[in-house]
Coordinates of C-alpha atoms and ligand atoms in Angstrom, one line a residue:
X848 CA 0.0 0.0 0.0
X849 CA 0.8 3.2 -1.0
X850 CA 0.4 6.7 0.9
X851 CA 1.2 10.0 -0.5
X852 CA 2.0 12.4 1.9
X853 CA 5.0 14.5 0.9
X854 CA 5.5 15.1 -3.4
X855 CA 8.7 13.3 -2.5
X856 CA 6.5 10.2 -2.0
X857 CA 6.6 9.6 -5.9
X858 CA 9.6 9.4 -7.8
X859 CA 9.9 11.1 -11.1
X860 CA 9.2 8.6 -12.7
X861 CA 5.8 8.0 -11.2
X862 CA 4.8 11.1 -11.1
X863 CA 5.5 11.4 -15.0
X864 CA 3.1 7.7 -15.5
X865 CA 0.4 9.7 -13.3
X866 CA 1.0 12.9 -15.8
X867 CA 0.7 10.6 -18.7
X868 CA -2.7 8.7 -17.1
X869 CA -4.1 12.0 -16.2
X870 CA -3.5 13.3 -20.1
X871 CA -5.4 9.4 -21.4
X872 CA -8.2 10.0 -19.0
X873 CA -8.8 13.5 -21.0
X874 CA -8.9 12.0 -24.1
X875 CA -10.5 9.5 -23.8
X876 CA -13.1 10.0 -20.5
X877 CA -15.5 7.3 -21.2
X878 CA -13.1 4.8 -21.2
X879 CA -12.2 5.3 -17.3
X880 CA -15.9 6.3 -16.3
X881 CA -16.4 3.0 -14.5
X882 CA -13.0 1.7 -13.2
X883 CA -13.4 2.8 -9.5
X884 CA -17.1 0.9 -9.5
X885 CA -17.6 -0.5 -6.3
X886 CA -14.7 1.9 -4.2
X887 CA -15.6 4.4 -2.0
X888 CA -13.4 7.7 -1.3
X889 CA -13.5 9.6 2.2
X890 CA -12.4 13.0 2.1
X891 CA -11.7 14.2 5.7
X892 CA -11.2 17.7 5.7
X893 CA -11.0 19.2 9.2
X894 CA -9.8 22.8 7.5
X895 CA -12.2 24.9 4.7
X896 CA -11.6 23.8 0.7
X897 CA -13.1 24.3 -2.6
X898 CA -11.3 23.0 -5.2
X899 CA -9.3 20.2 -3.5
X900 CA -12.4 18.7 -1.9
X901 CA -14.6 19.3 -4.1
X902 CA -12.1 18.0 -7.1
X903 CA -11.4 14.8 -5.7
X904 CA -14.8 13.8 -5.2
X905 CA -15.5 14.9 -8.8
X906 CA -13.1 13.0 -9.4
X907 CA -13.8 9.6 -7.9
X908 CA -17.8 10.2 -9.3
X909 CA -16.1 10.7 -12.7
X910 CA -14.1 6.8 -11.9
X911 CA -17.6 5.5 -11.6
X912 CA -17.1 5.5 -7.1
X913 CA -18.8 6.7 -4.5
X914 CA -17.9 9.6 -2.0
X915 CA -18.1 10.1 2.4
X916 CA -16.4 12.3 4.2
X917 CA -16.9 15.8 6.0
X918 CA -16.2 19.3 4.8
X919 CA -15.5 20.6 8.2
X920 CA -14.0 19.4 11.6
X921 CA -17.5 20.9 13.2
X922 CA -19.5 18.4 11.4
X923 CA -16.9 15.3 12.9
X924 CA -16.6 13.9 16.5
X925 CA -13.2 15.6 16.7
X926 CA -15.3 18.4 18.1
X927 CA -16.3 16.2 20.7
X928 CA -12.4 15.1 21.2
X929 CA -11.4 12.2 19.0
X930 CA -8.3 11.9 17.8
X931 CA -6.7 12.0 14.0
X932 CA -6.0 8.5 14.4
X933 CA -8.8 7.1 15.8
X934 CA -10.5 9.2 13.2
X935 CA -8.9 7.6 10.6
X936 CA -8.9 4.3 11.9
X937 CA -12.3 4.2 11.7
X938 CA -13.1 5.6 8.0
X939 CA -10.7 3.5 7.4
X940 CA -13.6 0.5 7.7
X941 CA -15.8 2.5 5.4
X942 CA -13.5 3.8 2.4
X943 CA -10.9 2.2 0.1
X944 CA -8.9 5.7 0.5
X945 CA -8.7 8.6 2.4
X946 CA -7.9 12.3 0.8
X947 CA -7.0 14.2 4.7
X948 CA -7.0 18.3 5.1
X949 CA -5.7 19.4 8.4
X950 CA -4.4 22.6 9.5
X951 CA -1.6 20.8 12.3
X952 CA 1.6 19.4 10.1
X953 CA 2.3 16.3 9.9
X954 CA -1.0 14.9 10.4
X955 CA -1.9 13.2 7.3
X956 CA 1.9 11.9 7.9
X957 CA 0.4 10.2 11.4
X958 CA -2.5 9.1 9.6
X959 CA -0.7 7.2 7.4
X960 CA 0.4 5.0 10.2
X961 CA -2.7 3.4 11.8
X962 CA -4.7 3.3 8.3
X963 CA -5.3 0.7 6.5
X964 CA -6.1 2.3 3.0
X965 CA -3.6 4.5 1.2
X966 CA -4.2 8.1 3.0
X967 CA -3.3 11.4 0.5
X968 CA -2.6 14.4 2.0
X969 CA -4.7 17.3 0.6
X970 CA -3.1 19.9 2.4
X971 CA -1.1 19.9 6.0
X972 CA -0.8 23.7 7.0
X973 CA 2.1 25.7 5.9
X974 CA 3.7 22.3 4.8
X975 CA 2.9 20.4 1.5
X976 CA -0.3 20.0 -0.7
X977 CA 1.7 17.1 -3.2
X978 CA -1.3 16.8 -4.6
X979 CA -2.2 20.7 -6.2
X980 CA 1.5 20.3 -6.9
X981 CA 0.7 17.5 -9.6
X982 CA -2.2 19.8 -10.5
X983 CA 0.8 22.4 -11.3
X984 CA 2.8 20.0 -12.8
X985 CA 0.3 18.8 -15.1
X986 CA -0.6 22.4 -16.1
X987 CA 3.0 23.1 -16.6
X988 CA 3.0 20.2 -19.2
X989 CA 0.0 21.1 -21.1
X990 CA 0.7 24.8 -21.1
X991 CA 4.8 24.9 -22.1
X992 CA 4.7 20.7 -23.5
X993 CA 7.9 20.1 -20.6
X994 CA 8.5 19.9 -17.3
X995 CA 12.2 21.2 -18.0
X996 CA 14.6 23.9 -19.0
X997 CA 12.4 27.2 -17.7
X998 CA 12.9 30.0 -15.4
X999 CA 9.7 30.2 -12.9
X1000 CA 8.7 33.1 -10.4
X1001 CA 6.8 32.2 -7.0
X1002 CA 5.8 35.0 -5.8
X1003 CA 4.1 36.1 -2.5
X1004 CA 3.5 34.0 0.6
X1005 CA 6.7 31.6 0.3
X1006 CA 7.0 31.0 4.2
X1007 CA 3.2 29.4 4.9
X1008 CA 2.6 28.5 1.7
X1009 CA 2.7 25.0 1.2
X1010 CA 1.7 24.6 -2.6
X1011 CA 5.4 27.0 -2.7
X1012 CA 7.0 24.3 -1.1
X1013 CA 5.6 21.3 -2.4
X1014 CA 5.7 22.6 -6.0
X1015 CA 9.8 23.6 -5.0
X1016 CA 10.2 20.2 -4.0
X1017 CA 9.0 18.2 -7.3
X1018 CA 10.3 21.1 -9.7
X1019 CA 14.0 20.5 -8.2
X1020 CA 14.0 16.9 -9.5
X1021 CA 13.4 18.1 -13.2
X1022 CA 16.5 19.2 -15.9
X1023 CA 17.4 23.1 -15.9
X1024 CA 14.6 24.6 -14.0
X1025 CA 16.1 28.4 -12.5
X1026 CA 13.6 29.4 -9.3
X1027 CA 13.2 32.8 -8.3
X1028 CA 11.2 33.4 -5.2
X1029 CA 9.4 36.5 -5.3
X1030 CA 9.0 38.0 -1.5
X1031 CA 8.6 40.2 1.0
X1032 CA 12.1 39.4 3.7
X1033 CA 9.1 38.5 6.3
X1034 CA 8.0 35.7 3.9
X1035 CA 10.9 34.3 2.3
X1036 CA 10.9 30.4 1.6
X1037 CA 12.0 28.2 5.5
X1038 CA 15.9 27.9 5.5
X1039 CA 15.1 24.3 4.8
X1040 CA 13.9 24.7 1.6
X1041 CA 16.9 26.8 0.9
X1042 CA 19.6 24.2 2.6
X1043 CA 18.0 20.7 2.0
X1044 CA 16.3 21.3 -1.5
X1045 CA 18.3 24.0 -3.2
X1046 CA 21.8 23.9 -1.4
X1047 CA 22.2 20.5 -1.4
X1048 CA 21.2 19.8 -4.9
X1049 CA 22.9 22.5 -6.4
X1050 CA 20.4 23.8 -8.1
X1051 CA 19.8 27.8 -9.3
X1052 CA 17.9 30.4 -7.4
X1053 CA 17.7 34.3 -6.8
X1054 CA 15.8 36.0 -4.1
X1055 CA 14.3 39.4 -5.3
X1056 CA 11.6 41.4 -3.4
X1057 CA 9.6 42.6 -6.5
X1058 CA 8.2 41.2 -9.2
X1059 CA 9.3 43.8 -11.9
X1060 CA 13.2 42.9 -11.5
X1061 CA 12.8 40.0 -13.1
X1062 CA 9.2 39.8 -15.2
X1063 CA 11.0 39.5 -18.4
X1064 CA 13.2 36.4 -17.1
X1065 CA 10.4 34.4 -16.4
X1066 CA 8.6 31.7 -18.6
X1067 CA 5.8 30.9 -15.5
X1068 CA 5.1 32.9 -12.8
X1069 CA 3.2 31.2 -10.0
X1070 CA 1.0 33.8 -7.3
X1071 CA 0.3 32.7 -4.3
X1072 CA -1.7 34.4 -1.6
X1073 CA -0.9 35.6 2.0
X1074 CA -1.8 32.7 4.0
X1075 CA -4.0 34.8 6.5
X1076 CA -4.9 31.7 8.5
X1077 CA -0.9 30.9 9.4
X1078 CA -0.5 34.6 11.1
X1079 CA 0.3 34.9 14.5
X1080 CA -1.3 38.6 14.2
X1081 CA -3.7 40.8 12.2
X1082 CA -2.0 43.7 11.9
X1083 CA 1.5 42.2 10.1
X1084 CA -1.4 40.1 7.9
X1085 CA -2.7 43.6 6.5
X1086 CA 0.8 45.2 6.8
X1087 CA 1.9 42.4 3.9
X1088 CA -1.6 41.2 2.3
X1089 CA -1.1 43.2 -1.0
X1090 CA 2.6 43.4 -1.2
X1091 CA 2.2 42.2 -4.8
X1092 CA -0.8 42.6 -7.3
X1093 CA -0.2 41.3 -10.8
X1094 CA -1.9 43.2 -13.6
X1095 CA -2.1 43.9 -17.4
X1096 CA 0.8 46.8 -16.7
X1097 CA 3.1 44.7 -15.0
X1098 CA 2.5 42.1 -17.5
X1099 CA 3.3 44.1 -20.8
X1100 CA 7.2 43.6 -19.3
X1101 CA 6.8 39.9 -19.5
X1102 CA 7.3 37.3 -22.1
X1103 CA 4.4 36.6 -24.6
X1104 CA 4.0 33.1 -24.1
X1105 CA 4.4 33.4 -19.8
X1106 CA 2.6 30.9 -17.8
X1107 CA 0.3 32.6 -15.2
X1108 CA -0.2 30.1 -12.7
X1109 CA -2.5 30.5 -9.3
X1110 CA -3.3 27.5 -6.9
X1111 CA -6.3 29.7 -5.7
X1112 CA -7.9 30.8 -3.9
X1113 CA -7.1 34.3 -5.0
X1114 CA -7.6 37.0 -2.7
X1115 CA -6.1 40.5 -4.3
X1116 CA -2.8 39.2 -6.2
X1117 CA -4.2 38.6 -9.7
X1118 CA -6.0 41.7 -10.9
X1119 CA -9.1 40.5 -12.7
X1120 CA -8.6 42.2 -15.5
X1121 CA -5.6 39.6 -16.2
X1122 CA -8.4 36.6 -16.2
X1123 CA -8.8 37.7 -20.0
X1124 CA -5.2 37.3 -21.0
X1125 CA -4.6 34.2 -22.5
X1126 CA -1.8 33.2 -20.8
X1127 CA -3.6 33.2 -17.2
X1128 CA -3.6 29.4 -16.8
X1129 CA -5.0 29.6 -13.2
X1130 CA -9.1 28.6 -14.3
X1131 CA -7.2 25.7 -16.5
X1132 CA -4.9 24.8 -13.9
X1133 CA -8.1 24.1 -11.4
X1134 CA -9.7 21.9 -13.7
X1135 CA -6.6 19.9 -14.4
X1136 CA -6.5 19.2 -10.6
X1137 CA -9.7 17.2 -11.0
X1138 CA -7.6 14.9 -13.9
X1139 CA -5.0 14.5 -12.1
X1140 CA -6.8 13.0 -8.7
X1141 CA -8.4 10.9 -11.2
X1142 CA -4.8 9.6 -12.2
X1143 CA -3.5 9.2 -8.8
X1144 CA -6.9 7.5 -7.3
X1145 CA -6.4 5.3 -9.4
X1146 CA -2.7 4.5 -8.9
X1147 CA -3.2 4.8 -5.6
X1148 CA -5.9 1.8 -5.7
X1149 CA -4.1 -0.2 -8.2
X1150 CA -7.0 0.3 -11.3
X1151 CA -6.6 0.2 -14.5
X1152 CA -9.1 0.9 -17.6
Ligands
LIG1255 N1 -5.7 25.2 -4.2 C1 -6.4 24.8 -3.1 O1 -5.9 24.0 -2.3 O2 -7.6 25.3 -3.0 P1 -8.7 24.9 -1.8 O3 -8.1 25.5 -0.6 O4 -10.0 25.6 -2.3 O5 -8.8 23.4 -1.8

């Protein structure tokens, strides 16, 4: 059994079969529609979602399964003090998988030890979210044809945001990517990502604090937002919320055929006006997420068309 908790989980080369599944699946949907008959997914989300939630059970509907779960910790017993694990160990009797939310690190990690279905972690606060980073990756693919050779921004909350860090993580593993991490000093990438990822595998990176040094050296830039939840207080929150705002000025700068990529939600950082420019991915990129949890359900329970 297989759990995916960090984006380090998968190798390269399986996260390239997942790419390559979740690219069949759009070509050819009604071949996969029943292949996950008869499984059930629980998502257990003890912190808010849209997309990642609601994705993955579009996703395991659109596999021909059925879907449980909660949308809130309020709606579960841990409100009335269970634990994560015997949480877990319990849906565990009722699903075949388990996609897990929850704003304490490391607890989709501790999940994965007293479950007896493959657990994916959908998001462990300011941590990892492996799985929007194979929604990125897959939208990288489809938008520039290669997960290699290009220079990408990530700009804006790079300390609590963990599709930054995730997405840092896989991208590192790929031939002549150059990062350049877009921040205010207060929200820098953690020194680990710096020593352990880039550091140790020698691999290229600047540190700039605005994002019109460098527009015209990028091929994606990926926004993030200013994780609001993860602040210790309200008044540094506002102090940095709209540090950066990308929009059709700042854009004429950039390359014609630049990537725009957003996890979302987005709060202020995309202007809407860019939504119309054709190379905002970030509409794209959400729908691709729902592909690619199709792909890695499947791995993940062994299925095949
Ligand atoms: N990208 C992402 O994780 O969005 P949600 O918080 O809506 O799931």
């Amino acid at each position: 059994m297989k759990h995916l908790i960090d984006p380090t989980d998968l190798s390269v080369e399986e996260i390239d079969a997942i790419m390559d599944l979740a690219l069949d699946i759009i070509d050819h949907k009604d071949k996969y529609s029943e292949v996950c008959k008869g499984k059930k997914l629980a998502t257990l989300f003890f912190e808010p979602s849209t997309r990642t939630r609601l994705s993955f059970e579009a996703a395991m509907m659109e596999l021909g399964g059925n879907v449980l779960g909660f949308s809130s910790a309020d709606s579960s017993s841990a409100t009335k003090g269970e634990s994560v694990g015997d949480t877990v160990r319990v849906v565990s009797c009722y699903a075949d998988i388990i996609a897990m939310r929850h704003p304490k690190e490391g607890a989709p990690h501790f999940a994965s030890f007293v479950s007896d279905v493959p657990i994916i972690n959908a998001g462990d606060g300011g941590h990892n979210h492996p799985t929007q980073t194979l929604t990125d990756l897959l939208t990288i693919r489809r938008e520039k044809g290669r997960l290699n050779n290009f220079t990408i921004g990530l700009c804006g909350d790079l300390k609590f945001g963990r599709t930054v860090h995730s997405l840092i993580k896989a991208l590192s593993r790929y031939e002549g990517i150059r990062f350049i991490l877009i921040s205010p000093k207060e929200l820098r990438v953690p020194d680990y990502i710096i020593t352990e990822v880039f550091e140790k595998n020698t691999i290229e990176y600047k540190e700039v604090s605005t994002m019109e040094e460098v527009m015209d050296e990028l091929d994606i830039i990926y926004m993030t937002r200013v994780q609001k939840e993860r602040f210790f207080n309200e008044a540094d929150y506002v102090r940095l919320k709209d540090t950066y705002i990308l929009d059709s000025a700042k854009l004429k700068q950039a390359k014609s055929d630049l990537a725009i990529l957003h996890p979302l939600p987005r709060v202020n950082e995309i202007a809407v006006e860019v939504d119309d420019d054709p190379r905002a991915c970030y509409f794209r990129q959400a729908l691709n997420g729902k592909f690619v949890r199709m792909a890695l359900i499947m791995t993940l329970l062994g299925v095949h068309a």
